[in-house]
Coordinates of C-alpha atoms in Angstrom, one line a residue:
X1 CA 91.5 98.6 101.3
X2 CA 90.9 100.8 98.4
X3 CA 91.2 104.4 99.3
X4 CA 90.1 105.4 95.4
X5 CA 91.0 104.9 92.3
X6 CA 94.2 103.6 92.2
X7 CA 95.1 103.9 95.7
X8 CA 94.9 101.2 98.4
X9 CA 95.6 101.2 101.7
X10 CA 97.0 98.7 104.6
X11 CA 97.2 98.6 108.6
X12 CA 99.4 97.0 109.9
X13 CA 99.1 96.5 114.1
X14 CA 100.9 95.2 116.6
X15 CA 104.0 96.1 116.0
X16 CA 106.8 96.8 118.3
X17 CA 106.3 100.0 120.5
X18 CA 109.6 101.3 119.2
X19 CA 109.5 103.6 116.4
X20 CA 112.9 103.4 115.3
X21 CA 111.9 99.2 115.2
X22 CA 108.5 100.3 113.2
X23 CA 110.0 102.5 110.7
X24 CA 112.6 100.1 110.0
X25 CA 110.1 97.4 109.9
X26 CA 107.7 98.5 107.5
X27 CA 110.1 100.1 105.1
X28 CA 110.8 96.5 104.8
X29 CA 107.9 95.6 104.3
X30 CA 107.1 98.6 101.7
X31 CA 110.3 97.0 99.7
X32 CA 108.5 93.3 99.6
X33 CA 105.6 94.8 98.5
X34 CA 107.3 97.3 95.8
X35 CA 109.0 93.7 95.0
X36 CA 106.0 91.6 94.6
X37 CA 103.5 94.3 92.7
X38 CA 106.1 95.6 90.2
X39 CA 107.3 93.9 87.1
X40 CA 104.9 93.8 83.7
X41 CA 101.5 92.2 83.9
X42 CA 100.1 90.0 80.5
X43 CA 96.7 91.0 79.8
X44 CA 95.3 89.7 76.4
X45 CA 98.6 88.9 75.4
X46 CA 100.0 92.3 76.0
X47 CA 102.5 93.1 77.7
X48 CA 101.8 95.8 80.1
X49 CA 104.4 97.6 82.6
X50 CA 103.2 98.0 86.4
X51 CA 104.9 100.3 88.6
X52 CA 104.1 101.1 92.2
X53 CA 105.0 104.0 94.7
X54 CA 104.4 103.5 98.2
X55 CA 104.0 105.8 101.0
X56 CA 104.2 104.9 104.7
X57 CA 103.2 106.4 107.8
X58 CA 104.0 104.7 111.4
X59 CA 100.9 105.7 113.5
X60 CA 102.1 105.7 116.9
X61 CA 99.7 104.3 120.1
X62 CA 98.6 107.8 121.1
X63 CA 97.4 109.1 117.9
X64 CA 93.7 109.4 117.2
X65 CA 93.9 111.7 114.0
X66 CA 94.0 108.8 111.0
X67 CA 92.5 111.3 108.6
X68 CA 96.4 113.0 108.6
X69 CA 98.2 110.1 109.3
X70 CA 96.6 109.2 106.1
X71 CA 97.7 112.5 104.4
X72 CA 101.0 112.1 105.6
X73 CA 101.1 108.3 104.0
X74 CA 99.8 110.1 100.7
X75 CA 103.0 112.9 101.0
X76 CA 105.1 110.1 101.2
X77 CA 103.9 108.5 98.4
X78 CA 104.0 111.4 96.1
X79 CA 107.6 111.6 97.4
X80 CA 108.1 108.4 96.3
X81 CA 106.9 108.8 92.8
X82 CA 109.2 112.1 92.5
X83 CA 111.8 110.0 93.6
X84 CA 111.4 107.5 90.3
X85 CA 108.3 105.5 91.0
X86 CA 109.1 102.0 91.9
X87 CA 110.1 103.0 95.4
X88 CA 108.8 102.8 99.4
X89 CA 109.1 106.1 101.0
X90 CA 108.7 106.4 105.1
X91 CA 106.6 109.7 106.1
X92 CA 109.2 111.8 108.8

């Protein structure tokens, strides 16, 4: 879902109760995605350069505050972007 402009976000559930397993599992994922979003984009026959940061946040079974989960995704994010842009960056 769109958190605003041009942030989105994604849940992903049922995931292994390990959090080693999770981390490891959707820093993969992050990767793919970094992967599959980045590169340039043609758009009335201009070329255009895309770049995206992404943070993540493993949100563990006992948890009920998502408002800082998501905060902590959005550090993580902004860590990625320091970082060079272009990159997945797991919230510790």
């Amino acid at each position: 879902g769109r958190l605003g402009g041009d942030e989105f976000i994604l849940v992903i559930n049922h995931l292994d109760t390990n959090g080693d397993i999770n981390r490891n599992m959707v820093s993969h994922i992050g990767k793919e995605l970094v992967t599959l979003l980045s590169g340039p984009v043609y758009f009335n026959d201009k070329k255009l350069p895309i770049s995206v940061s992404i943070g993540v946040r493993v949100f563990g079974l006992d948890e009920t505050d998502v408002g800082s989960a998501i905060k902590d995704a959005d550090i993580a994010m902004y860590r990625a972007k320091i970082a060079g842009k272009g990159r997945c960056v797991v919230f510790e």
